[in-house]
Short mmCIF file of C-alpha atoms and ligand atoms in Angstrom, two decimals:
data_model
loop_
_atom_site.label_atom_id
_atom_site.label_comp_id
_atom_site.label_asym_id
_atom_site.label_seq_id
_atom_site.Cartn_x
_atom_site.Cartn_y
_atom_site.Cartn_z
CA UNK D 42 -2.80 -57.57 26.93
CA UNK D 43 -3.17 -55.13 24.08
CA UNK D 44 -0.46 -52.56 23.23
CA UNK D 45 -1.07 -49.10 21.78
CA UNK D 46 1.21 -46.15 20.89
CA UNK D 47 -0.79 -43.37 22.60
CA UNK D 48 -3.59 -43.76 25.13
CA UNK D 49 -5.49 -40.76 26.52
CA UNK D 50 -7.58 -41.24 29.64
CA UNK D 51 -10.32 -38.58 29.83
CA UNK D 52 -12.15 -36.65 27.13
CA UNK D 53 -12.32 -33.13 28.59
CA UNK D 54 -10.54 -30.20 26.84
CA UNK D 55 -7.06 -31.52 27.75
CA UNK D 56 -7.61 -35.07 26.50
CA UNK D 57 -9.43 -33.96 23.36
CA UNK D 58 -6.75 -31.35 22.51
CA UNK D 59 -4.05 -34.04 22.86
CA UNK D 60 -6.06 -36.49 20.71
CA UNK D 61 -6.60 -33.93 17.94
CA UNK D 62 -2.91 -32.94 17.90
CA UNK D 63 -1.63 -36.54 17.94
CA UNK D 64 -4.05 -37.71 15.24
CA UNK D 65 -3.16 -34.76 13.02
CA UNK D 66 0.51 -35.57 13.57
CA UNK D 67 -0.04 -39.11 12.28
CA UNK D 68 0.00 -41.02 15.60
CA UNK D 69 -2.68 -43.63 16.28
CA UNK D 70 -4.34 -42.08 19.32
CA UNK D 71 -6.96 -43.80 21.46
CA UNK D 72 -9.07 -41.73 23.88
CA UNK D 73 -11.24 -43.23 26.60
CA UNK D 74 -14.06 -41.14 28.09
CA UNK D 75 -16.32 -42.58 30.77
CA UNK D 76 -19.34 -40.45 29.81
CA UNK D 77 -21.40 -41.91 27.02
CA UNK D 78 -22.88 -38.73 25.55
CA UNK D 79 -23.31 -34.96 26.06
CA UNK D 80 -23.09 -33.99 29.72
CA UNK D 81 -22.84 -30.95 31.97
CA UNK D 82 -19.55 -30.28 33.73
CA UNK D 83 -18.87 -28.40 36.98
CA UNK D 84 -17.22 -25.41 35.30
CA UNK D 85 -18.01 -21.73 34.82
CA UNK D 86 -17.73 -21.94 31.02
CA UNK D 87 -15.61 -18.77 30.77
CA UNK D 88 -13.19 -18.79 27.83
CA UNK D 89 -10.34 -16.28 28.13
CA UNK D 90 -8.66 -14.92 25.02
CA UNK D 91 -5.92 -17.53 25.39
CA UNK D 92 -8.52 -20.32 25.38
CA UNK D 93 -10.12 -18.76 22.28
CA UNK D 94 -6.72 -18.63 20.53
CA UNK D 95 -5.96 -22.25 21.47
CA UNK D 96 -9.33 -23.38 20.13
CA UNK D 97 -8.67 -21.53 16.90
CA UNK D 98 -5.37 -23.41 16.56
CA UNK D 99 -7.31 -26.64 16.99
CA UNK D 100 -9.73 -25.56 14.25
CA UNK D 101 -12.70 -25.07 16.60
CA UNK D 102 -14.78 -21.89 16.40
CA UNK D 103 -16.60 -21.40 19.71
CA UNK D 104 -18.76 -18.60 18.27
CA UNK D 105 -20.05 -20.96 15.57
CA UNK D 106 -21.06 -23.21 18.51
CA UNK D 107 -23.05 -20.37 20.05
CA UNK D 108 -20.50 -18.89 22.49
CA UNK D 109 -21.61 -15.50 23.87
CA UNK D 110 -19.02 -12.69 23.66
CA UNK D 111 -17.98 -11.18 27.00
CA UNK D 112 -16.30 -7.76 27.20
CA UNK D 113 -16.86 -6.66 30.79
CA UNK D 114 -16.13 -7.90 34.31
CA UNK D 115 -18.23 -6.99 37.36
CA UNK D 116 -16.95 -7.93 40.81
CA UNK D 117 -19.05 -7.62 43.97
CA UNK D 118 -17.60 -8.05 47.47
CA UNK D 119 -16.70 -6.27 50.68
CA UNK D 120 -19.66 -3.91 50.20
CA UNK D 121 -18.30 -2.62 46.88
CA UNK D 122 -18.93 -3.16 43.19
CA UNK D 123 -16.11 -2.85 40.65
CA UNK D 124 -16.67 -2.85 36.90
CA UNK D 125 -13.90 -3.12 34.32
CA UNK D 126 -13.51 -3.64 30.61
CA UNK D 127 -11.58 -6.82 29.87
CA UNK D 128 -8.38 -6.28 27.85
CA UNK D 129 -9.56 -8.54 25.03
CA UNK D 130 -12.69 -10.33 23.92
CA UNK D 131 -13.59 -13.42 25.93
CA UNK D 132 -16.65 -15.69 25.79
CA UNK D 133 -19.13 -17.89 27.64
CA UNK D 134 -19.79 -21.40 26.36
CA UNK D 135 -21.26 -24.40 28.16
CA UNK D 136 -18.90 -27.33 28.62
CA UNK D 137 -21.69 -29.61 27.38
CA UNK D 138 -21.30 -27.95 23.97
CA UNK D 139 -17.53 -27.42 24.01
CA UNK D 140 -16.63 -30.97 25.08
CA UNK D 141 -18.92 -32.51 22.46
CA UNK D 142 -17.41 -30.36 19.69
CA UNK D 143 -13.89 -31.23 20.78
CA UNK D 144 -14.53 -34.98 20.88
CA UNK D 145 -16.16 -34.77 17.44
CA UNK D 146 -13.07 -32.92 16.16
CA UNK D 147 -10.83 -35.63 17.66
CA UNK D 148 -12.80 -38.35 15.86
CA UNK D 149 -12.77 -36.35 12.62
CA UNK D 150 -8.98 -35.99 12.91
CA UNK D 151 -8.67 -39.78 13.05
CA UNK D 152 -8.39 -40.49 16.79
CA UNK D 153 -10.26 -43.48 18.15
CA UNK D 154 -12.71 -42.03 20.67
CA UNK D 155 -14.24 -44.65 22.95
CA UNK D 156 -17.11 -43.32 25.03
CA UNK D 157 -19.02 -44.85 27.91
CA UNK D 158 -15.89 -46.71 29.06
CA UNK D 159 -14.27 -46.01 32.42
CA UNK D 160 -10.62 -46.64 33.13
CA UNK D 161 -10.64 -48.39 36.51
CA UNK D 162 -6.98 -48.13 37.46
CA UNK D 163 -3.51 -47.51 36.11
CA UNK D 164 -0.02 -48.76 36.77
CA UNK D 165 2.02 -45.71 35.93
CA UNK D 166 5.41 -47.46 35.93
CA UNK D 167 4.35 -49.82 33.17
CA UNK D 168 1.76 -47.42 31.66
CA UNK D 169 -0.85 -50.13 31.82
CA UNK D 170 -4.54 -49.38 32.41
CA UNK D 171 -7.43 -51.62 33.35
CA UNK D 172 -10.65 -50.71 31.59
CA UNK D 173 -13.18 -53.30 32.73
CA UNK D 174 -14.50 -56.53 31.23
CA UNK D 175 -10.94 -57.78 31.71
CA UNK D 176 -9.52 -55.36 29.12
CA UNK D 177 -5.94 -54.27 29.78
CA UNK D 178 -3.96 -51.89 27.61
CA UNK D 179 -0.27 -51.03 27.75
CA UNK D 180 0.52 -47.66 26.22
CA UNK D 181 3.86 -46.46 24.90
CA UNK D 182 2.71 -42.96 25.87
CA UNK D 183 -0.01 -42.50 28.48
CA UNK D 184 -1.81 -39.13 28.69
CA UNK D 185 -3.48 -38.70 32.07
CA UNK D 186 -6.41 -36.30 31.47
CA UNK D 187 -9.01 -37.28 34.07
CA UNK D 188 -9.26 -33.63 35.16
CA UNK D 189 -11.07 -33.09 38.44
CA UNK D 190 -11.26 -36.84 39.07
CA UNK D 191 -8.54 -39.08 40.44
CA UNK D 192 -7.61 -42.32 38.73
CA UNK D 193 -6.72 -45.18 41.06
CA UNK D 194 -2.96 -45.62 40.85
CA UNK D 195 -2.42 -42.11 39.47
CA UNK D 196 -4.04 -39.78 42.03
CA UNK D 197 -2.69 -36.32 42.76
CA UNK D 198 -1.57 -35.77 46.37
CA UNK D 199 -4.25 -34.54 48.80
CA UNK D 200 -4.00 -30.83 49.63
CA UNK D 201 -5.33 -29.16 52.73
CA UNK D 202 -6.84 -26.30 50.71
CA UNK D 203 -8.93 -28.44 48.34
CA UNK D 204 -12.21 -26.76 47.39
CA UNK D 205 -15.70 -27.84 46.46
CA UNK D 206 -17.09 -26.78 43.06
CA UNK D 207 -20.84 -26.42 42.43
CA UNK D 208 -22.76 -25.64 39.25
CA UNK D 209 -26.28 -25.13 38.02
CA UNK D 210 -28.06 -23.01 35.42
CA UNK D 211 -30.75 -20.40 35.94
CA UNK D 212 -32.70 -18.01 33.67
CA UNK D 213 -30.28 -15.28 32.51
CA UNK D 214 -31.02 -11.73 33.66
CA UNK D 215 -30.80 -9.14 30.84
CA UNK D 216 -27.91 -7.22 32.45
CA UNK D 217 -25.67 -10.29 32.27
CA UNK D 218 -25.34 -10.15 28.47
CA UNK D 219 -21.73 -9.28 27.50
CA UNK D 220 -20.48 -9.53 31.08
CA UNK D 221 -19.09 -11.96 33.62
CA UNK D 222 -20.07 -11.41 37.25
CA UNK D 223 -18.01 -12.52 40.24
CA UNK D 224 -19.46 -12.40 43.76
CA UNK D 225 -16.83 -12.77 46.50
CA UNK D 226 -17.73 -14.14 49.93
CA UNK D 227 -15.99 -15.77 52.91
CA UNK D 228 -14.43 -19.03 51.73
CA UNK D 229 -15.21 -18.70 48.04
CA UNK D 230 -16.95 -16.94 45.18
CA UNK D 231 -19.76 -17.33 42.68
CA UNK D 232 -19.44 -16.71 38.94
CA UNK D 233 -22.21 -16.03 36.42
CA UNK D 234 -22.29 -15.69 32.67
CA UNK D 235 -24.67 -16.28 29.78
CA UNK D 236 -23.95 -19.49 27.87
CA UNK D 237 -24.85 -20.75 24.40
CA UNK D 238 -28.39 -21.95 25.24
CA UNK D 239 -29.31 -18.50 26.60
CA UNK D 240 -29.38 -19.58 30.25
CA UNK D 241 -26.96 -18.33 32.90
CA UNK D 242 -24.24 -20.66 34.15
CA UNK D 243 -24.08 -20.19 37.93
CA UNK D 244 -20.92 -21.67 39.42
CA UNK D 245 -19.62 -21.63 43.00
CA UNK D 246 -16.26 -22.51 44.46
CA UNK D 247 -16.25 -22.93 48.23
CA UNK D 248 -13.61 -24.05 50.70
CA UNK D 249 -14.20 -27.58 51.96
CA UNK D 250 -14.43 -26.22 55.49
CA UNK D 251 -17.14 -23.71 54.64
CA UNK D 252 -19.12 -26.30 52.68
CA UNK D 253 -18.89 -28.83 55.55
CA UNK D 254 -19.88 -26.27 58.16
CA UNK D 255 -22.89 -25.18 56.10
CA UNK D 256 -24.04 -28.80 55.89
CA UNK D 257 -24.92 -28.90 52.19
CA UNK D 258 -25.70 -26.77 49.15
CA UNK D 259 -29.19 -25.67 50.20
CA UNK D 260 -28.02 -24.42 53.59
CA UNK D 261 -25.00 -22.75 51.98
CA UNK D 262 -27.23 -20.97 49.46
CA UNK D 263 -29.40 -19.75 52.35
CA UNK D 264 -26.37 -18.34 54.19
CA UNK D 265 -24.96 -16.68 51.07
CA UNK D 266 -28.32 -15.11 50.25
CA UNK D 267 -28.08 -13.16 53.53
CA UNK D 268 -24.34 -12.49 53.32
CA UNK D 269 -24.11 -11.44 49.66
CA UNK D 270 -27.39 -9.68 48.85
CA UNK D 271 -26.59 -9.24 45.13
CA UNK D 272 -26.08 -13.02 44.83
CA UNK D 273 -29.18 -14.00 46.80
CA UNK D 274 -31.76 -13.54 44.00
CA UNK D 275 -29.68 -15.73 41.65
CA UNK D 276 -29.30 -18.49 44.24
CA UNK D 277 -33.03 -18.34 44.98
CA UNK D 278 -33.73 -19.29 41.35
CA UNK D 279 -31.65 -22.47 41.48
CA UNK D 280 -33.62 -25.62 42.24
CA UNK D 281 -31.84 -27.43 45.12
CA UNK D 282 -31.71 -30.72 43.20
CA UNK D 283 -30.20 -29.06 40.10
CA UNK D 284 -26.74 -28.49 41.63
CA UNK D 285 -23.87 -30.70 40.46
CA UNK D 286 -20.81 -30.88 42.70
CA UNK D 287 -17.17 -31.89 42.60
CA UNK D 288 -15.00 -32.15 45.71
CA UNK D 289 -11.27 -32.01 46.41
CA UNK D 290 -10.18 -29.43 43.80
CA UNK D 291 -6.48 -28.84 44.66
CA UNK D 292 -6.01 -25.20 43.58
CA UNK D 293 -2.40 -24.22 43.06
CA UNK D 294 -1.10 -27.78 42.60
CA UNK D 295 1.11 -28.66 39.63
CA UNK D 296 3.04 -31.75 38.58
CA UNK D 297 6.70 -30.76 38.77
CA UNK D 298 7.96 -33.97 37.17
CA UNK D 299 6.77 -37.27 35.76
CA UNK D 300 7.89 -40.70 34.58
CA UNK D 301 9.10 -41.32 31.01
CA UNK D 302 6.05 -41.99 28.83
CA UNK D 303 3.56 -40.42 31.27
CA UNK D 304 2.14 -37.01 30.27
CA UNK D 305 0.00 -35.31 32.93
CA UNK D 306 -2.26 -32.76 31.22
CA UNK D 307 -5.09 -30.37 32.12
CA UNK D 308 -6.06 -30.42 35.79
CA UNK D 309 -3.89 -33.51 36.21
CA UNK D 310 -0.89 -31.31 35.35
CA UNK D 311 -1.73 -27.92 36.87
CA UNK D 312 -4.80 -26.58 38.70
CA UNK D 313 -5.37 -22.84 38.60
CA UNK D 314 -7.84 -21.24 41.02
CA UNK D 315 -11.13 -21.24 39.12
CA UNK D 316 -11.66 -17.57 40.02
CA UNK D 317 -9.08 -16.76 37.32
CA UNK D 318 -11.11 -18.56 34.63
CA UNK D 319 -8.08 -20.05 32.91
CA UNK D 320 -8.37 -23.80 33.58
CA UNK D 321 -9.75 -24.54 30.11
CA UNK D 322 -6.88 -22.63 28.46
CA UNK D 323 -4.37 -24.57 30.59
CA UNK D 324 -6.08 -27.83 29.61
CA UNK D 325 -5.94 -26.95 25.90
CA UNK D 326 -2.35 -25.65 25.98
CA UNK D 327 -1.03 -28.60 28.01
CA UNK D 328 -2.84 -31.13 25.81
CA UNK D 329 -1.40 -29.61 22.65
CA UNK D 330 2.09 -29.13 24.12
CA UNK D 331 2.28 -32.70 25.47
CA UNK D 332 1.15 -34.16 22.15
CA UNK D 333 3.63 -31.98 20.23
CA UNK D 334 6.42 -33.09 22.60
CA UNK D 335 5.55 -36.72 21.92
CA UNK D 336 5.40 -36.17 18.16
CA UNK D 337 8.90 -34.66 18.30
CA UNK D 338 10.66 -36.72 20.95
CA UNK D 339 8.52 -39.83 21.44
CA UNK D 340 7.29 -41.12 24.80
CA UNK D 341 10.68 -40.33 26.42
CA UNK D 342 9.90 -36.60 26.05
CA UNK D 343 7.38 -36.67 28.91
CA UNK D 344 9.61 -35.52 31.82
CA UNK D 345 11.00 -32.55 29.85
CA UNK D 346 7.47 -31.58 28.79
CA UNK D 347 6.19 -31.80 32.38
CA UNK D 348 8.99 -29.71 33.85
CA UNK D 349 8.61 -27.14 31.08
CA UNK D 350 4.85 -26.88 31.52
CA UNK D 351 5.20 -26.59 35.31
CA UNK D 352 7.52 -23.60 34.75
CA UNK D 353 5.11 -22.08 32.24
CA UNK D 354 2.17 -22.45 34.65
CA UNK D 355 4.04 -21.08 37.67
CA UNK D 356 3.16 -17.38 37.27
CA UNK D 357 -0.56 -17.73 36.40
CA UNK D 358 -1.05 -20.21 39.25
CA UNK D 359 0.81 -18.03 41.79
CA UNK D 360 -1.08 -14.85 40.85
CA UNK D 361 -4.40 -16.72 40.90
CA UNK D 362 -3.63 -18.17 44.35
CA UNK D 363 -2.81 -14.70 45.71
CA UNK D 364 -6.11 -13.35 44.36
CA UNK D 365 -8.03 -16.33 45.71
CA UNK D 366 -6.57 -15.95 49.21
CA UNK D 367 -7.36 -12.24 49.22
CA UNK D 368 -10.90 -12.78 47.90
CA UNK D 369 -11.79 -15.48 50.44
CA UNK D 370 -10.98 -13.54 53.65
CA UNK D 371 -12.83 -10.41 54.84
CA UNK D 372 -9.90 -8.02 55.48
CA UNK D 373 -7.78 -8.80 52.40
CA UNK D 374 -11.01 -8.82 50.36
CA UNK D 375 -11.85 -5.30 51.54
CA UNK D 376 -8.32 -4.15 50.59
CA UNK D 377 -8.51 -5.91 47.21
CA UNK D 378 -11.86 -4.35 46.37
CA UNK D 379 -10.65 -0.88 47.42
CA UNK D 380 -7.55 -1.25 45.25
CA UNK D 381 -9.60 -2.49 42.30
CA UNK D 382 -11.86 0.54 42.67
CA UNK D 383 -9.00 3.05 43.04
CA UNK D 384 -6.91 1.67 40.17
CA UNK D 385 -9.00 0.92 37.09
CA UNK D 386 -6.05 -0.78 35.37
CA UNK D 387 -5.66 -3.41 38.11
CA UNK D 388 -8.48 -5.79 37.11
CA UNK D 389 -7.35 -6.03 33.45
CA UNK D 390 -3.75 -6.50 34.68
CA UNK D 391 -4.84 -9.35 36.98
CA UNK D 392 -6.71 -10.91 34.04
CA UNK D 393 -3.53 -10.71 31.92
CA UNK D 394 -1.23 -12.12 34.62
CA UNK D 395 -3.42 -15.17 35.16
CA UNK D 396 -3.38 -16.28 31.47
CA UNK D 397 -1.24 -19.21 30.36
CA UNK D 398 -1.22 -18.13 26.70
C1 FAD R 495 -16.15 -24.36 40.23
C2 FAD R 495 -15.23 -24.32 39.03
C3 FAD R 495 -15.43 -23.36 38.04
C4 FAD R 495 -14.57 -23.30 36.94
N1 FAD R 495 -14.78 -22.34 35.99
C5 FAD R 495 -13.92 -22.23 34.96
C6 FAD R 495 -14.12 -21.25 33.95
O1 FAD R 495 -15.11 -20.51 33.96
N2 FAD R 495 -13.19 -21.16 32.94
C7 FAD R 495 -12.08 -21.96 32.90
O2 FAD R 495 -11.27 -21.81 32.00
N3 FAD R 495 -11.89 -22.92 33.84
C8 FAD R 495 -12.79 -23.09 34.84
N4 FAD R 495 -12.61 -24.08 35.76
C9 FAD R 495 -11.50 -25.04 35.58
C10 FAD R 495 -11.83 -26.04 34.48
O3 FAD R 495 -13.12 -26.59 34.69
C11 FAD R 495 -10.79 -27.14 34.45
O4 FAD R 495 -9.51 -26.60 34.56
C12 FAD R 495 -10.87 -27.94 33.15
O5 FAD R 495 -12.13 -28.58 33.07
C13 FAD R 495 -9.78 -28.98 33.08
O6 FAD R 495 -9.96 -29.75 31.90
P1 FAD R 495 -9.48 -31.27 31.87
O7 FAD R 495 -9.68 -31.75 30.48
O8 FAD R 495 -8.17 -31.39 32.51
O9 FAD R 495 -10.48 -32.05 32.86
P2 FAD R 495 -12.05 -32.23 32.92
O10 FAD R 495 -12.72 -31.11 32.26
O11 FAD R 495 -12.37 -32.51 34.35
O12 FAD R 495 -12.31 -33.53 32.05
C14 FAD R 495 -11.89 -34.79 32.48
C15 FAD R 495 -12.64 -35.84 31.68
O13 FAD R 495 -12.15 -37.14 32.04
C16 FAD R 495 -13.21 -38.03 32.20
N5 FAD R 495 -12.77 -39.07 33.15
C17 FAD R 495 -12.47 -38.89 34.45
N6 FAD R 495 -12.07 -40.05 35.01
C18 FAD R 495 -12.13 -40.98 34.00
C19 FAD R 495 -11.83 -42.38 33.96
N7 FAD R 495 -11.41 -43.03 35.04
N8 FAD R 495 -11.99 -43.04 32.79
C20 FAD R 495 -12.43 -42.37 31.67
N9 FAD R 495 -12.72 -41.04 31.67
C21 FAD R 495 -12.57 -40.36 32.82
C22 FAD R 495 -14.34 -37.16 32.75
O14 FAD R 495 -15.61 -37.76 32.50
C23 FAD R 495 -14.13 -35.86 31.97
O15 FAD R 495 -14.85 -35.82 30.76
C24 FAD R 495 -13.49 -24.20 36.86
C25 FAD R 495 -13.29 -25.16 37.84
C26 FAD R 495 -14.16 -25.24 38.92
C27 FAD R 495 -13.93 -26.28 39.98
#
C-alpha cells in the first residue's frame, strides 16, 4: 500500500480549490478525477459574486474564460413575473469550461492531477481508498470531494427530500443576455442563462416524487410545457436524448462533524438548494478553507474545520430551504411571488442571505 500526505477524491470546484490551495502551501497533493477529459456537469453554471471573489483568490478569471456577465433576475411563477436587479455582478459559465480551468490551475500549482481514474471505495477510519487495478492508497489527510456522487464507504445519509437534477443546452434567446431566468412550478424549478459558448444552459431541479410520477424527462417536459407556458418554448427546443440527469440530491444536508484527517468539502460537506445558485461558491470556499486548515493544523484539524464550516453554511442553507419549500408548492409560491412583486428589495435580499461569502 502506498502512503500520501493529502489525497483529494473528485475534481469538481471543491476538489480543485483544495488541490490549488494545498499545492501553493507546499503540500504534495494528489487529486483523482474519474472523468478523463472535458465534460458537461448537471449544474446551472450561475456564479454569484461570492463565487467570483473566491475564483479571483484562486487566480482564476472567469471572464477571461468567456463567462457572461449577469445583472438581472427574472422569476416566473404563480401567474406572475418579477424582475429585479441583482445587488452585484454575477456571471454564467459552463462547468465544462470552469472545471477544466480549475484542474489546469491545480496542475500548474504543482498538484498531481490523475484523470480517468475512479476511486472505487474508501475506508474512512483508516483513510484508505481503493482505486482499481489493485491500487490502494492511505492518506494522512483525505479530502472527500465527490460532489453529487456517493463514494462506497463514505456515502451521505439518504434524505426523504432528495431531488433530481436535469441539464441540457438550447439556442439562447436574445432577451436572456445579462439575465438569469427562474421558472417555478410544482415540485421544482427551471433555470436559464447564457454560457460561454453562446448557448443557453437549461437546468431543472425536480422532486423525486414529481419525476417518478411523470415517468421520465420527456413526459415531465410535456407536463411543464402546459403548466408553465413561459417555460414551454424552451423545453420544446431540448432534444429528449440531450438531457443529463443526477438523482438523490440531498438539499439542506450538511456534515456537522467528521473524523480526524477526513475533510468533507463541496456537496459532500453542505448541499444548498440549487435554486439559490450558491453551490459552486460553497464548493470553492470549503475546498480553500479545508486546505488552509490542514496547512495550519495538519490532518488533525479536520473536525474543527467541519464544525466551523457547518456553522458558516447554516444560514445560507436554511434561507435557501425556506425559499425552495415556498417555490415548490402552489399556495406558498403565490404568496412568495406576491411579496417579491410588492417589495422590490426582497429578491436582492434573498440573494444576499443565500451567499456563503
Ligand atoms: C440542478 C442543479 C443546478 C445547479 N445549479 C447551480 C448553479 O447555477 N450555481 C451554483 O453555484 N451551483 C449550482 N448547483 C450546485 C453545484 O452544481 C454543486 O454545489 C457543485 O457542483 C458542487 O461542487 P463539488 O466540487 O462538490 O462537486 P461536483 O461538481 O459534483 O464534482 C465532483 C467531481 O468528483 C468526481 N467524482 C465523483 N465520484 C468520483 C470517484 N469515485 N472517483 C473519482 N472522481 C469522482 C466527479 O466526476 C466530479 O468531477 C446546482 C445543482 C443542481 C443539482
